[in-house]
PDB file of C-alpha atoms in Angstrom:
ATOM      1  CA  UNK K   1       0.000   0.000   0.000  1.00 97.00           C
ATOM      2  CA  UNK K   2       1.372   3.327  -1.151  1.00 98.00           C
ATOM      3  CA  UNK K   3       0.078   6.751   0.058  1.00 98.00           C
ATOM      4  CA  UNK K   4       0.845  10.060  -0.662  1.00 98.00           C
ATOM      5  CA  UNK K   5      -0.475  13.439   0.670  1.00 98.00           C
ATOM      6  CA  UNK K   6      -1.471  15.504  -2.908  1.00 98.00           C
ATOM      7  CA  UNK K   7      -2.607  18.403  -1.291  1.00 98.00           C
ATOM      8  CA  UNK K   8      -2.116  19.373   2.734  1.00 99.00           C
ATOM      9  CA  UNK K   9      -3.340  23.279   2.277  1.00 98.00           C
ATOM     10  CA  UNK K  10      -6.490  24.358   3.334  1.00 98.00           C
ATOM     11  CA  UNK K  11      -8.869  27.059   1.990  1.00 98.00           C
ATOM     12  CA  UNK K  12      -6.462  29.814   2.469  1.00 98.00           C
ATOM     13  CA  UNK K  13      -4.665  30.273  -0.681  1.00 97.00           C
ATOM     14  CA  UNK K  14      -0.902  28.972   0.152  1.00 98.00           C
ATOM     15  CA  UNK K  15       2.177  29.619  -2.207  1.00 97.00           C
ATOM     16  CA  UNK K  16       3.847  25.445  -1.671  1.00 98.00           C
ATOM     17  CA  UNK K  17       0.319  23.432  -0.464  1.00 98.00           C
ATOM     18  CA  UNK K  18      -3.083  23.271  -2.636  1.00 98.00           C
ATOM     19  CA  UNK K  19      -5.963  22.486  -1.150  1.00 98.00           C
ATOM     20  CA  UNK K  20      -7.137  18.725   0.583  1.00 98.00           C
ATOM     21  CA  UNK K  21      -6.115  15.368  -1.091  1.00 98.00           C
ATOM     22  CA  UNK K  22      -4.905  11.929  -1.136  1.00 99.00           C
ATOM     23  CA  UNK K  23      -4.039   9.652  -2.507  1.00 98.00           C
ATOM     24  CA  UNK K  24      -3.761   5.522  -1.771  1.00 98.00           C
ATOM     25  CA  UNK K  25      -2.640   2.747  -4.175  1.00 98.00           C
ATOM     26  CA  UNK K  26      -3.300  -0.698  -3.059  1.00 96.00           C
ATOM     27  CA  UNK K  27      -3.399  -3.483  -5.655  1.00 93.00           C
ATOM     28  CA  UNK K  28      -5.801  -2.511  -8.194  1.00 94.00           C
ATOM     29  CA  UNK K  29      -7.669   0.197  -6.333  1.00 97.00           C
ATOM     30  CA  UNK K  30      -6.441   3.761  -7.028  1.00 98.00           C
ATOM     31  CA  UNK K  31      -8.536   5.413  -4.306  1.00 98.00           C
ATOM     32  CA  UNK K  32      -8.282   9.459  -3.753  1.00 98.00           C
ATOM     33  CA  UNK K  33      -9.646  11.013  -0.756  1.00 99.00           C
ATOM     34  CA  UNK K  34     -11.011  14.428  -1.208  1.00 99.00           C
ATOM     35  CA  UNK K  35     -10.312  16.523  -4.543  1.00 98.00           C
ATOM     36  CA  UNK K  36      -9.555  19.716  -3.921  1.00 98.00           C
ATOM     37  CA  UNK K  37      -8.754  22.905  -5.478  1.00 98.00           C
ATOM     38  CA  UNK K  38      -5.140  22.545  -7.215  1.00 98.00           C
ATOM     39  CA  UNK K  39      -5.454  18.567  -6.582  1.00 98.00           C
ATOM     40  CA  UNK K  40      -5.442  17.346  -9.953  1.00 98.00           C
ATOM     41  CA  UNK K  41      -2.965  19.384 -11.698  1.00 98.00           C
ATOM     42  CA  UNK K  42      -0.686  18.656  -8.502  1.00 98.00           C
ATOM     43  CA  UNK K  43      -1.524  15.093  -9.621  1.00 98.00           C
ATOM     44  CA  UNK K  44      -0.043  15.760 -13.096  1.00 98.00           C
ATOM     45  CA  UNK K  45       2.763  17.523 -11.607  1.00 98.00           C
ATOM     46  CA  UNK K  46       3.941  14.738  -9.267  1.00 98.00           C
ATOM     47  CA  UNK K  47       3.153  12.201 -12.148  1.00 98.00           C
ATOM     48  CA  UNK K  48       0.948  10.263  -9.737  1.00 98.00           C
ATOM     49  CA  UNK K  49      -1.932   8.291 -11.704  1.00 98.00           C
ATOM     50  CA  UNK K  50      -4.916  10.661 -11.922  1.00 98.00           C
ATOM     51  CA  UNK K  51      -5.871   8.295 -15.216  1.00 98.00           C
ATOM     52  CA  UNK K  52      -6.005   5.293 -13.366  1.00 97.00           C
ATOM     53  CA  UNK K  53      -8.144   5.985 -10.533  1.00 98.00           C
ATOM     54  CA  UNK K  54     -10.476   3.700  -9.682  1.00 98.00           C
ATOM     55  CA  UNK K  55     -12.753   5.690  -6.518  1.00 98.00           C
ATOM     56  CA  UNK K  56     -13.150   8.657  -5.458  1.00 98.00           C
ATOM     57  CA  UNK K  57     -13.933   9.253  -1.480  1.00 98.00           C
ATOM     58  CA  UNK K  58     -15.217  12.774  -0.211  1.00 98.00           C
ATOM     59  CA  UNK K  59     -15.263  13.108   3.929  1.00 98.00           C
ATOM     60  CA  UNK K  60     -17.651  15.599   3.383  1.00 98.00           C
ATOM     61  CA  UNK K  61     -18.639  18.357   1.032  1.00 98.00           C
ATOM     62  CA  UNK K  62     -16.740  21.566   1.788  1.00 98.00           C
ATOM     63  CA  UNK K  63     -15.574  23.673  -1.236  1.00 97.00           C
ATOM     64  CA  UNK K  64     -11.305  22.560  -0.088  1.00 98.00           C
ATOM     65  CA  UNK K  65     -12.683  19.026  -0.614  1.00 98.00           C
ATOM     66  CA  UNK K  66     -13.908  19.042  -3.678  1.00 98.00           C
ATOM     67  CA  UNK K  67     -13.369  22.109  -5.818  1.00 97.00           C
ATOM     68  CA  UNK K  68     -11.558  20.100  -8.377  1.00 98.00           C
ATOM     69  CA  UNK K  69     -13.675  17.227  -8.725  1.00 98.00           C
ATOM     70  CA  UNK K  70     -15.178  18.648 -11.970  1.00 97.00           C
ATOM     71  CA  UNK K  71     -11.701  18.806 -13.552  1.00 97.00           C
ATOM     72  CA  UNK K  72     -11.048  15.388 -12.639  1.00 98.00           C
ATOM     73  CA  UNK K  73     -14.004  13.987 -14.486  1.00 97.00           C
ATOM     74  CA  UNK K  74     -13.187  16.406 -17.207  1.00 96.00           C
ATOM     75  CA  UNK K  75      -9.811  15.423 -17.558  1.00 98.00           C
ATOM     76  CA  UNK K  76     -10.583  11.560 -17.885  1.00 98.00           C
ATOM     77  CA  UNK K  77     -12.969  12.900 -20.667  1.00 97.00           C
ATOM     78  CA  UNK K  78     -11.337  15.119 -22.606  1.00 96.00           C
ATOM     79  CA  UNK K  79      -7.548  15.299 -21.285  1.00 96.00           C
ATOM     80  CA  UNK K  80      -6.909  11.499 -22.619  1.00 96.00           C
ATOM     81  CA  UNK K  81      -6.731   9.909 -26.404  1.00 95.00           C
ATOM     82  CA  UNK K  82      -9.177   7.948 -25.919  1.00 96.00           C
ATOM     83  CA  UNK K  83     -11.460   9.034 -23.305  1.00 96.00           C
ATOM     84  CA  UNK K  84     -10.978   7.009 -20.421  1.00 96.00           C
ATOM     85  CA  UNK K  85     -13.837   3.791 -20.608  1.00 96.00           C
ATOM     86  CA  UNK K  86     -13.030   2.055 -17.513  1.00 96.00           C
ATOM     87  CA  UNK K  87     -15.382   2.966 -14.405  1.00 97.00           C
ATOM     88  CA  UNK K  88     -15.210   5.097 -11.491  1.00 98.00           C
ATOM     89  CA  UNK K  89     -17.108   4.827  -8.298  1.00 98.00           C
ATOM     90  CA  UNK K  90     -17.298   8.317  -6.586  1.00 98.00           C
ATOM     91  CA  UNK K  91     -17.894   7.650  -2.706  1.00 98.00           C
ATOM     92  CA  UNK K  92     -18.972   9.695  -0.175  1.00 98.00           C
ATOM     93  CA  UNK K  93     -21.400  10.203   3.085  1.00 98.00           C
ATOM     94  CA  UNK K  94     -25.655  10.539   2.703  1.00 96.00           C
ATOM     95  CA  UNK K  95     -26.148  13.362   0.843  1.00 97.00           C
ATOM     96  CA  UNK K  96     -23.481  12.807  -1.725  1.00 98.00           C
ATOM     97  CA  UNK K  97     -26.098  12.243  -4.386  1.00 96.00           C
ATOM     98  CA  UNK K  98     -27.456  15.699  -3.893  1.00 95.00           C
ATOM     99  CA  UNK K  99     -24.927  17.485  -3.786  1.00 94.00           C
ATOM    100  CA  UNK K 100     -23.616  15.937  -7.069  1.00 96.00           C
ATOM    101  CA  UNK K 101     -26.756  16.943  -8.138  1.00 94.00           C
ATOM    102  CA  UNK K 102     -25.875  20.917  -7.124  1.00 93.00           C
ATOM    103  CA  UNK K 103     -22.915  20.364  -9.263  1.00 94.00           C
ATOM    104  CA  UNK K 104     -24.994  19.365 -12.185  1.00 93.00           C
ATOM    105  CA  UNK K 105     -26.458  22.920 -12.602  1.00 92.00           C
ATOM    106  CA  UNK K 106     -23.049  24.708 -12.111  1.00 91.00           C
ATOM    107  CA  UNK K 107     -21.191  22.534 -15.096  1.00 93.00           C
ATOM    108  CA  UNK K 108     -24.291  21.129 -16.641  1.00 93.00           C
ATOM    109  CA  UNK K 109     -26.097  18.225 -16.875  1.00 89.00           C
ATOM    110  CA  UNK K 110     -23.420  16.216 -18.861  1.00 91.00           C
ATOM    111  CA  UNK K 111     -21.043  16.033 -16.043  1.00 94.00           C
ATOM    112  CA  UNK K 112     -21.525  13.158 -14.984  1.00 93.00           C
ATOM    113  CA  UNK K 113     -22.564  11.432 -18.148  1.00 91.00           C
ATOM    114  CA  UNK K 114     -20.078   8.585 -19.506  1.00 93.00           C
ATOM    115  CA  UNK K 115     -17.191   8.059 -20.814  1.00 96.00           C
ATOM    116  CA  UNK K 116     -16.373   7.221 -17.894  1.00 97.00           C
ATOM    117  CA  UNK K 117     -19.005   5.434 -16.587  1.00 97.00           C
ATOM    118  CA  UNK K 118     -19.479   6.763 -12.972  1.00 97.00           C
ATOM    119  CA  UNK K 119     -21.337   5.124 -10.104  1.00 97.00           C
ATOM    120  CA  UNK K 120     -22.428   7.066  -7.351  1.00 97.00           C
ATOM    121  CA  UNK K 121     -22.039   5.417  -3.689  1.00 98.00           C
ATOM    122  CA  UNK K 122     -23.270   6.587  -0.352  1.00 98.00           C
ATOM    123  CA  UNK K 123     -21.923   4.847   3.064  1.00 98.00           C
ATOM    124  CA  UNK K 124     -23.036   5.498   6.163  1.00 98.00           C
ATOM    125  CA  UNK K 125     -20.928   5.396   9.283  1.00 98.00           C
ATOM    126  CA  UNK K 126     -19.894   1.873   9.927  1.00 98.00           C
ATOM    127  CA  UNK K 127     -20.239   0.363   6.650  1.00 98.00           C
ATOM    128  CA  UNK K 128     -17.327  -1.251   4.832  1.00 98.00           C
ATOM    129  CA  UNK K 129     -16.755  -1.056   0.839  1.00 98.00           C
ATOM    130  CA  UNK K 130     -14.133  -3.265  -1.372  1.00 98.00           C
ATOM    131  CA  UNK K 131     -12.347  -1.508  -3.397  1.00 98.00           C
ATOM    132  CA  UNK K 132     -10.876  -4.194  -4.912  1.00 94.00           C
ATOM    133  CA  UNK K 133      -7.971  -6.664  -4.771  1.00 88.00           C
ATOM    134  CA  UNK K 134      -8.889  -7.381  -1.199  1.00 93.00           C
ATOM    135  CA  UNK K 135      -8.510  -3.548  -0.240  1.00 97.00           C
ATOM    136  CA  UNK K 136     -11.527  -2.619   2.049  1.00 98.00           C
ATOM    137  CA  UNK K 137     -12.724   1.196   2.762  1.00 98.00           C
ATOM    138  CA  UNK K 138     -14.147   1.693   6.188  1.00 98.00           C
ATOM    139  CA  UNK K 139     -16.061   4.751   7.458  1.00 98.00           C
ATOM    140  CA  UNK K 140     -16.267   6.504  10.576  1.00 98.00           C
ATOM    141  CA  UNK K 141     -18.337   9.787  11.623  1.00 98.00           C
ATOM    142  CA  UNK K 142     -16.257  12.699  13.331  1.00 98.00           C
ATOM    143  CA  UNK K 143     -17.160  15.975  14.247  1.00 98.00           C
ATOM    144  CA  UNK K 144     -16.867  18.869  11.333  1.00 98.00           C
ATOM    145  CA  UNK K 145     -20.168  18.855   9.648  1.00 98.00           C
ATOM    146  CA  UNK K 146     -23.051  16.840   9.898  1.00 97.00           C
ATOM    147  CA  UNK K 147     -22.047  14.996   7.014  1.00 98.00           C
ATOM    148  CA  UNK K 148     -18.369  14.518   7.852  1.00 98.00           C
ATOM    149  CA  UNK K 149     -16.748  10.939   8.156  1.00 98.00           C
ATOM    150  CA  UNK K 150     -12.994   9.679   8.512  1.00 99.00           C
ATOM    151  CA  UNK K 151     -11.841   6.780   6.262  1.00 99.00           C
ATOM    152  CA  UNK K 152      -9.595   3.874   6.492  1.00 98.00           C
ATOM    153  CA  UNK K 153      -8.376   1.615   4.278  1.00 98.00           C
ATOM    154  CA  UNK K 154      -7.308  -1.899   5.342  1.00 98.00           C
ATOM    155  CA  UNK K 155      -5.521  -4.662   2.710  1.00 96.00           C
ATOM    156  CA  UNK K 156      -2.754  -7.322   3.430  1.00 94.00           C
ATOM    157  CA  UNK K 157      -2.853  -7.068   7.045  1.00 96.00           C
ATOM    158  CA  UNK K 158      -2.199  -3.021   7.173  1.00 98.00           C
ATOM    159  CA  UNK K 159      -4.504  -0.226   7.881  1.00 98.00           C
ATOM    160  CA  UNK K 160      -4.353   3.191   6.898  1.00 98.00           C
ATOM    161  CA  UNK K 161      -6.853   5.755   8.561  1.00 99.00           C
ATOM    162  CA  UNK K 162      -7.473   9.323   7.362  1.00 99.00           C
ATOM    163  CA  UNK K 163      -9.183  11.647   9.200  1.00 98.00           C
ATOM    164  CA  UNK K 164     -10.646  14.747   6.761  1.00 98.00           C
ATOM    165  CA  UNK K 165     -11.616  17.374   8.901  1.00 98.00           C
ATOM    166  CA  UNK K 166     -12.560  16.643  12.305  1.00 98.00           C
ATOM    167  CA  UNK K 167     -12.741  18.033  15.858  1.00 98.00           C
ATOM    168  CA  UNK K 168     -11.486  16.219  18.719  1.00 98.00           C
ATOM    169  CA  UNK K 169     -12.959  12.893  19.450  1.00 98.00           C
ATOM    170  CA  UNK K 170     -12.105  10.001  21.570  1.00 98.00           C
ATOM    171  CA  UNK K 171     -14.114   7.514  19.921  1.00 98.00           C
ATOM    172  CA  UNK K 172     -12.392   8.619  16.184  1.00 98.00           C
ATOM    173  CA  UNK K 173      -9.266   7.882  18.201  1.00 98.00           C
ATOM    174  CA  UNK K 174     -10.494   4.286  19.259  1.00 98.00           C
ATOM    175  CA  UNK K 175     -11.424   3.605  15.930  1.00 98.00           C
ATOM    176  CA  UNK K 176      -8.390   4.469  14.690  1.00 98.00           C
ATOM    177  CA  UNK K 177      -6.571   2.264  17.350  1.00 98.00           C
ATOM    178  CA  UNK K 178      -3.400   0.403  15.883  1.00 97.00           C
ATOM    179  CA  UNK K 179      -3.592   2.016  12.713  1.00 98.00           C
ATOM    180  CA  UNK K 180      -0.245   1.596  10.600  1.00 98.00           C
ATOM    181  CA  UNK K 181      -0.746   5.367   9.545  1.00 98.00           C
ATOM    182  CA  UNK K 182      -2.826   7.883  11.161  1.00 99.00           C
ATOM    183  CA  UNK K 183      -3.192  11.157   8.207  1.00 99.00           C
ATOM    184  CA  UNK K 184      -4.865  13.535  10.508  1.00 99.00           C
ATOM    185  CA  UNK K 185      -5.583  17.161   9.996  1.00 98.00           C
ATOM    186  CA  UNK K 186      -3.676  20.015  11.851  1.00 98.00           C
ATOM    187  CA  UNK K 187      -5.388  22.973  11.130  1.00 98.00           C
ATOM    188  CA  UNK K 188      -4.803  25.467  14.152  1.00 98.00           C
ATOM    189  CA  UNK K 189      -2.690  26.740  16.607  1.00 98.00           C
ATOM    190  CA  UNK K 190      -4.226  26.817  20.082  1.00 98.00           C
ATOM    191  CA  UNK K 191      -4.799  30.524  20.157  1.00 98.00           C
ATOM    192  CA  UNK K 192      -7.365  30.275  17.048  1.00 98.00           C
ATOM    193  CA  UNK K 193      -8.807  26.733  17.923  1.00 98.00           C
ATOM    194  CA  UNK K 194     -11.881  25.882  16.938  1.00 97.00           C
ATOM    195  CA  UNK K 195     -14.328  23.155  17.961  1.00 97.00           C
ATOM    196  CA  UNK K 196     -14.485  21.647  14.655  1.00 97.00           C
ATOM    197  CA  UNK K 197     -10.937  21.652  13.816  1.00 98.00           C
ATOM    198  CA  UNK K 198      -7.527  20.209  15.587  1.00 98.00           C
ATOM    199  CA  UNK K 199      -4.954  21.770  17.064  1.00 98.00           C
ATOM    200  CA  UNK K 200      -1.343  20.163  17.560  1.00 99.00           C
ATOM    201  CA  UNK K 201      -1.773  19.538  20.882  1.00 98.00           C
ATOM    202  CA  UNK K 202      -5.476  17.985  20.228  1.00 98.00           C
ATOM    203  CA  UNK K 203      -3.642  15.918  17.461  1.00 98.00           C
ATOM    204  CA  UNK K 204      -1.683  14.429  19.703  1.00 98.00           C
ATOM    205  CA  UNK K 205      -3.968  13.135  22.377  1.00 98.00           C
ATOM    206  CA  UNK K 206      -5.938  12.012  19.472  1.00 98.00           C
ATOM    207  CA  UNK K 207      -2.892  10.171  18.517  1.00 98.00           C
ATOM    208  CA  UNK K 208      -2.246   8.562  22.154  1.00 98.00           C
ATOM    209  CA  UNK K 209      -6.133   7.249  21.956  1.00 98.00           C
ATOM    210  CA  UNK K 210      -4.926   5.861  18.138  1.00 98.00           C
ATOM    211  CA  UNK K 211      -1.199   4.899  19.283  1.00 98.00           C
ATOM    212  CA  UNK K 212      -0.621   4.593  14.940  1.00 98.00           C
ATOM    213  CA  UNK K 213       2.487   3.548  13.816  1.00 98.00           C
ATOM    214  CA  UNK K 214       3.041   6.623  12.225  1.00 98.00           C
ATOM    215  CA  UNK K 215       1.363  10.207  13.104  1.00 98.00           C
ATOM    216  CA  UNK K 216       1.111  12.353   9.397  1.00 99.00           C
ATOM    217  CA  UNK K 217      -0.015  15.628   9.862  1.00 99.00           C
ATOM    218  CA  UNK K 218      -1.535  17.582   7.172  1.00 98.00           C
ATOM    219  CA  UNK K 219      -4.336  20.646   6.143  1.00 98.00           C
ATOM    220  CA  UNK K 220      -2.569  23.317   7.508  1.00 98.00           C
ATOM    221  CA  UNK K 221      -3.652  26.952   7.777  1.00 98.00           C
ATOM    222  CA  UNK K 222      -0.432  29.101   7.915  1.00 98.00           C
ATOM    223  CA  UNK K 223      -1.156  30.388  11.105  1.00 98.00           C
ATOM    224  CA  UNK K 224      -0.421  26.959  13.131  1.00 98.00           C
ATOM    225  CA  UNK K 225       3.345  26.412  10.595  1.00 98.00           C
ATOM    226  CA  UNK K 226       4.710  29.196  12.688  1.00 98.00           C
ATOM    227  CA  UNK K 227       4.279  27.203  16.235  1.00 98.00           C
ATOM    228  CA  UNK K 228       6.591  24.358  17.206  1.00 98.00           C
ATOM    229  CA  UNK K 229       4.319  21.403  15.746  1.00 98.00           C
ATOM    230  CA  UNK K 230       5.995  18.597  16.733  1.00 98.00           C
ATOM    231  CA  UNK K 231       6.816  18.956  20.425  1.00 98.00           C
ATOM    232  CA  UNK K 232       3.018  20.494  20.895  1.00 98.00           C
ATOM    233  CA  UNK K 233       2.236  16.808  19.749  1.00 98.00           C
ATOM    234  CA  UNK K 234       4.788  15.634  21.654  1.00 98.00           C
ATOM    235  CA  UNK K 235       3.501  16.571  25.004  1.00 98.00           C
ATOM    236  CA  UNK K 236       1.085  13.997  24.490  1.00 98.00           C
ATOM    237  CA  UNK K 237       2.229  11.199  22.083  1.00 98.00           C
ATOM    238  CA  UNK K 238       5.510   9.451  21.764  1.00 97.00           C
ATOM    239  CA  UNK K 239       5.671   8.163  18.431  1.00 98.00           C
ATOM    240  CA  UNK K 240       6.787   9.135  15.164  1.00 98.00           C
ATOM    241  CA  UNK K 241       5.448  12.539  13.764  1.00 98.00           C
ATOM    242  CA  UNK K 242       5.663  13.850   9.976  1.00 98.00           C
ATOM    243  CA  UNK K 243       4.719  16.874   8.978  1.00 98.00           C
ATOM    244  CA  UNK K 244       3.646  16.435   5.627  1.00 98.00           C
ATOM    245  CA  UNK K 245       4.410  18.655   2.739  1.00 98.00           C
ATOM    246  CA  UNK K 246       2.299  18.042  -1.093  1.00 98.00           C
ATOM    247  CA  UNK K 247       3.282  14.879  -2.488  1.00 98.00           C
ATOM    248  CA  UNK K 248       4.933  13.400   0.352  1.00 98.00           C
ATOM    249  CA  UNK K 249       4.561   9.125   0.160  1.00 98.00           C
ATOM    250  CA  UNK K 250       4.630   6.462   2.228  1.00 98.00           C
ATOM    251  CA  UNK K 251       4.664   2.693   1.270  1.00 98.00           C
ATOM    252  CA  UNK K 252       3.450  -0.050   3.653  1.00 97.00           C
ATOM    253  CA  UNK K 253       4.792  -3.289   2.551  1.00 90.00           C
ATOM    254  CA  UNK K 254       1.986  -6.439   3.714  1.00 78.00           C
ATOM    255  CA  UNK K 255       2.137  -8.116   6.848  1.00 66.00           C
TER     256      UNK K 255
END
């Protein structure tokens, strides 16, 4: 399993970091987690394989999460000789359907018309999805909006969980627990926190709850890059930290 952190910005404009994505490649699946403003041309840029993916996964609907969904679907349509034919599944919370729906009268109705041939899947929290090649997508509600879920993804014996955005929440943690890789969002220092957001120091006591192999923080507003990161986290849990820049990977070889 191979993941990499496309975009770790937020929705304030940022000259190195565009806004939320990632991306995991396990077997056959090609799953990316929220799409983003900047995502898919960061895609291009890192010469990751925006042709070849196979779901799409929102955590829930704000504008940083899935501005550039539209120019995804456009570029497997019109940005590849042929257009792409093989399916996509575009994955999200209840509600997802709707708001696609929104969508439809901002770009028109042909959207989501094939080639590709898209299927549209809601999960509630809870629920489990294959994605293929014995890769399973799990989903978890957390505190942001009333749509908002975490996701993991578990194949050959490793787990990956990423949060979206989320507020502090013990029982996120717990599901989380063991993870191989926690990707959880760092949005704030404590100074401008916010209920529905994390700060450092709330990422790691989320991260003692989760004890993951490896902490990866990400979705950072510039304010919280100019405090000491890594020993607010610190304070709480003792294990590894990254603080992840845009196309930053990590590869989890099967247990």
């Amino acid at each position: 399993m191979r993941l990499t952190t496309v975009g770790t910005g937020t929705a304030a404009p940022h000259p190195r970091r565009v806004q939320s994505g990632t991306l995991v490649e396990c077997g056959t699946a090609r799953l990316l987690v929220d799409c983003g403003s900047g995502v898919v041309y960061r895609m291009a840029q890192l010469q990751l394989p925006w042709q070849e993916i196979t779901h799409v996964a929102l955590t829930h609907f704000h504008a940083d999460h899935t501005n550039d969904l539209p120019a995804l679907i456009y570029g497997w349509r019109y940005g590849l000789l042929p257009p792409r034919s093989h399916p996509v599944q575009l994955v999200g919370p209840q509600g997802l359907a709707s708001r696609l729906a929104g969508m439809l009268q901002a770009f028109g109705s042909g959207l989501l018309e094939s080639p590709p041939p898209i299927t549209v899947v809601e999960l509630a929290p809870g629920e489990e999805w294959p994605l293929g090649g014995g890769a399973v997508l799990g989903v978890c509600k957390v505190p942001h909006t009333e749509e908002s879920v975490a996701y993991s993804v578990a194949a050959g014996g490793r787990r990956v969980v990423i949060t979206g955005d989320t507020g502090f929440d013990g029982t996120l943690g717990e599901w989380a627990g063991g993870c191989d890789l926690l990707v959880c969002e760092c949005s704030l220092p404590d100074e401008l926190a916010l209920p529905l957001h994390l700060t450092p120091r709330q990422c790691g006591s989320l991260a003692a709850v989760a004890k993951p192999g490896l902490l990866a923080l990400t979705h950072f507003y510039p304010p919280v890059e100019a405090v000491a990161i890594e020993d607010q986290v610190a304070e709480s849990f003792d294990g590894q930290v990254v603080l992840c820049s845009d196309g930053q990977s990590f590869t989890l070889e099967g247990s």
